[in-house]
PDB file of C-alpha atoms in Angstrom:
ATOM      1  CA  MET A  24     -62.939  55.002  83.635  1.00  0.00           C
ATOM      2  CA  GLU A  25     -62.327  54.313  79.958  1.00  0.00           C
ATOM      3  CA  SER A  26     -58.834  53.586  78.691  1.00  0.00           C
ATOM      4  CA  GLN A  27     -58.871  56.622  76.347  1.00  0.00           C
ATOM      5  CA  THR A  28     -59.600  58.889  79.314  1.00  0.00           C
ATOM      6  CA  VAL A  29     -56.768  57.291  81.267  1.00  0.00           C
ATOM      7  CA  ILE A  30     -54.366  57.794  78.343  1.00  0.00           C
ATOM      8  CA  LEU A  31     -55.347  61.474  78.076  1.00  0.00           C
ATOM      9  CA  ALA A  32     -54.859  62.006  81.822  1.00  0.00           C
ATOM     10  CA  LEU A  33     -51.501  60.230  81.913  1.00  0.00           C
ATOM     11  CA  ALA A  34     -50.315  62.168  78.864  1.00  0.00           C
ATOM     12  CA  ALA A  35     -51.218  65.430  80.608  1.00  0.00           C
ATOM     13  CA  LEU A  36     -49.235  64.412  83.684  1.00  0.00           C
ATOM     14  CA  ALA A  37     -46.240  63.219  81.648  1.00  0.00           C
ATOM     15  CA  GLN A  38     -44.718  66.698  81.657  1.00  0.00           C
ATOM     16  CA  ALA A  39     -42.717  68.051  84.602  1.00  0.00           C
ATOM     17  CA  SER A  40     -44.443  71.443  84.948  1.00  0.00           C
ATOM     18  CA  ARG A  41     -47.943  69.966  84.706  1.00  0.00           C
ATOM     19  CA  LEU A  42     -47.062  67.310  87.261  1.00  0.00           C
ATOM     20  CA  ASP A  43     -45.783  70.025  89.621  1.00  0.00           C
ATOM     21  CA  ILE A  44     -48.965  72.069  89.092  1.00  0.00           C
ATOM     22  CA  PHE A  45     -51.133  69.016  89.727  1.00  0.00           C
ATOM     23  CA  ARG A  46     -49.200  68.142  92.903  1.00  0.00           C
ATOM     24  CA  SER A  47     -49.581  71.713  94.197  1.00  0.00           C
ATOM     25  CA  LEU A  48     -53.318  71.573  93.591  1.00  0.00           C
ATOM     26  CA  VAL A  49     -53.576  68.196  95.343  1.00  0.00           C
ATOM     27  CA  GLN A  50     -51.752  69.656  98.348  1.00  0.00           C
ATOM     28  CA  ALA A  51     -54.048  72.719  98.330  1.00  0.00           C
ATOM     29  CA  GLY A  52     -57.051  70.421  98.658  1.00  0.00           C
ATOM     30  CA  PRO A  53     -60.632  71.537  98.035  1.00  0.00           C
ATOM     31  CA  ALA A  54     -59.762  75.219  98.517  1.00  0.00           C
ATOM     32  CA  GLY A  55     -57.721  75.186  95.313  1.00  0.00           C
ATOM     33  CA  LEU A  56     -55.312  77.876  94.156  1.00  0.00           C
ATOM     34  CA  THR A  57     -55.380  80.906  91.893  1.00  0.00           C
ATOM     35  CA  PRO A  58     -53.015  81.152  88.938  1.00  0.00           C
ATOM     36  CA  GLY A  59     -51.152  83.959  90.715  1.00  0.00           C
ATOM     37  CA  VAL A  60     -50.401  81.766  93.707  1.00  0.00           C
ATOM     38  CA  LEU A  61     -49.428  78.820  91.509  1.00  0.00           C
ATOM     39  CA  SER A  62     -47.141  81.024  89.418  1.00  0.00           C
ATOM     40  CA  GLU A  63     -45.440  82.359  92.532  1.00  0.00           C
ATOM     41  CA  GLN A  64     -45.101  78.949  94.207  1.00  0.00           C
ATOM     42  CA  LEU A  65     -43.690  77.208  91.155  1.00  0.00           C
ATOM     43  CA  GLY A  66     -41.822  80.039  89.455  1.00  0.00           C
ATOM     44  CA  VAL A  67     -43.747  79.508  86.210  1.00  0.00           C
ATOM     45  CA  ALA A  68     -44.528  82.444  83.916  1.00  0.00           C
ATOM     46  CA  ALA A  69     -48.237  83.309  83.666  1.00  0.00           C
ATOM     47  CA  ASN A  70     -48.572  82.459  79.968  1.00  0.00           C
ATOM     48  CA  THR A  71     -46.804  79.122  80.434  1.00  0.00           C
ATOM     49  CA  LEU A  72     -48.949  78.347  83.469  1.00  0.00           C
ATOM     50  CA  SER A  73     -52.102  79.133  81.498  1.00  0.00           C
ATOM     51  CA  PHE A  74     -51.094  76.646  78.794  1.00  0.00           C
ATOM     52  CA  HIS A  75     -50.440  73.886  81.332  1.00  0.00           C
ATOM     53  CA  LEU A  76     -53.666  74.548  83.239  1.00  0.00           C
ATOM     54  CA  LYS A  77     -55.598  74.274  79.970  1.00  0.00           C
ATOM     55  CA  GLU A  78     -54.019  70.879  79.294  1.00  0.00           C
ATOM     56  CA  LEU A  79     -54.941  69.623  82.775  1.00  0.00           C
ATOM     57  CA  LEU A  80     -58.495  70.967  82.317  1.00  0.00           C
ATOM     58  CA  ASN A  81     -58.832  69.220  78.947  1.00  0.00           C
ATOM     59  CA  ALA A  82     -57.653  65.974  80.537  1.00  0.00           C
ATOM     60  CA  GLY A  83     -60.401  66.273  83.172  1.00  0.00           C
ATOM     61  CA  LEU A  84     -57.946  66.290  86.069  1.00  0.00           C
ATOM     62  CA  ILE A  85     -58.768  69.755  87.391  1.00  0.00           C
ATOM     63  CA  SER A  86     -61.680  72.170  87.452  1.00  0.00           C
ATOM     64  CA  GLN A  87     -61.882  75.933  87.198  1.00  0.00           C
ATOM     65  CA  THR A  88     -64.315  78.238  88.969  1.00  0.00           C
ATOM     66  CA  ARG A  89     -64.600  81.990  89.204  1.00  0.00           C
ATOM     67  CA  ASP A  90     -64.501  83.697  92.591  1.00  0.00           C
ATOM     68  CA  GLY A  91     -65.174  87.353  91.893  1.00  0.00           C
ATOM     69  CA  ARG A  92     -62.349  88.539  89.674  1.00  0.00           C
ATOM     70  CA  HIS A  93     -60.193  85.484  90.354  1.00  0.00           C
ATOM     71  CA  LEU A  94     -60.094  82.041  88.801  1.00  0.00           C
ATOM     72  CA  VAL A  95     -59.607  79.162  91.210  1.00  0.00           C
ATOM     73  CA  TYR A  96     -58.276  75.807  90.084  1.00  0.00           C
ATOM     74  CA  ARG A  97     -58.961  72.617  92.000  1.00  0.00           C
ATOM     75  CA  VAL A  98     -58.109  68.970  91.527  1.00  0.00           C
ATOM     76  CA  ASP A  99     -61.019  66.778  90.507  1.00  0.00           C
ATOM     77  CA  PHE A 100     -60.446  64.195  93.214  1.00  0.00           C
ATOM     78  CA  ALA A 101     -63.029  61.823  91.730  1.00  0.00           C
ATOM     79  CA  ALA A 102     -61.127  61.820  88.437  1.00  0.00           C
ATOM     80  CA  MET A 103     -57.827  61.370  90.265  1.00  0.00           C
ATOM     81  CA  ASN A 104     -59.206  58.445  92.255  1.00  0.00           C
ATOM     82  CA  GLY A 105     -60.672  56.928  89.085  1.00  0.00           C
ATOM     83  CA  LEU A 106     -57.265  57.152  87.421  1.00  0.00           C
ATOM     84  CA  VAL A 107     -55.505  55.535  90.376  1.00  0.00           C
ATOM     85  CA  GLY A 108     -58.230  52.874  90.581  1.00  0.00           C
ATOM     86  CA  TYR A 109     -57.831  52.066  86.906  1.00  0.00           C
ATOM     87  CA  LEU A 110     -54.090  51.601  87.358  1.00  0.00           C
ATOM     88  CA  THR A 111     -54.360  49.263  90.336  1.00  0.00           C
TER      89      THR A 111
END
C-alpha cells in the first residue's frame, strides 16, 4: 500500500461519524448494510450519511453494490488489512 493511499484512508477515518460508520460495517461483515439501516443504527441523517459514505468510498475503505432497489455498503477487508499492515 502506498503512503498516499494510507494518508487518504486515515484522513477519512479521522472523523467521528465516519469512524462509527466504518466500525458498523466491519461488524456487519461481508453482508454489509444499507444506508437505511446505518442511519437508524447510528442516528445519522440520510444526507449526512450519504456524504460520509462517499468519503469512505473515495478513500477505498468500503464498496457499494446494488441489490434490487437498495444500495449495500461493505468494508473492503483487503484495503483494511493493507492499512493495518502498513501501520505495523
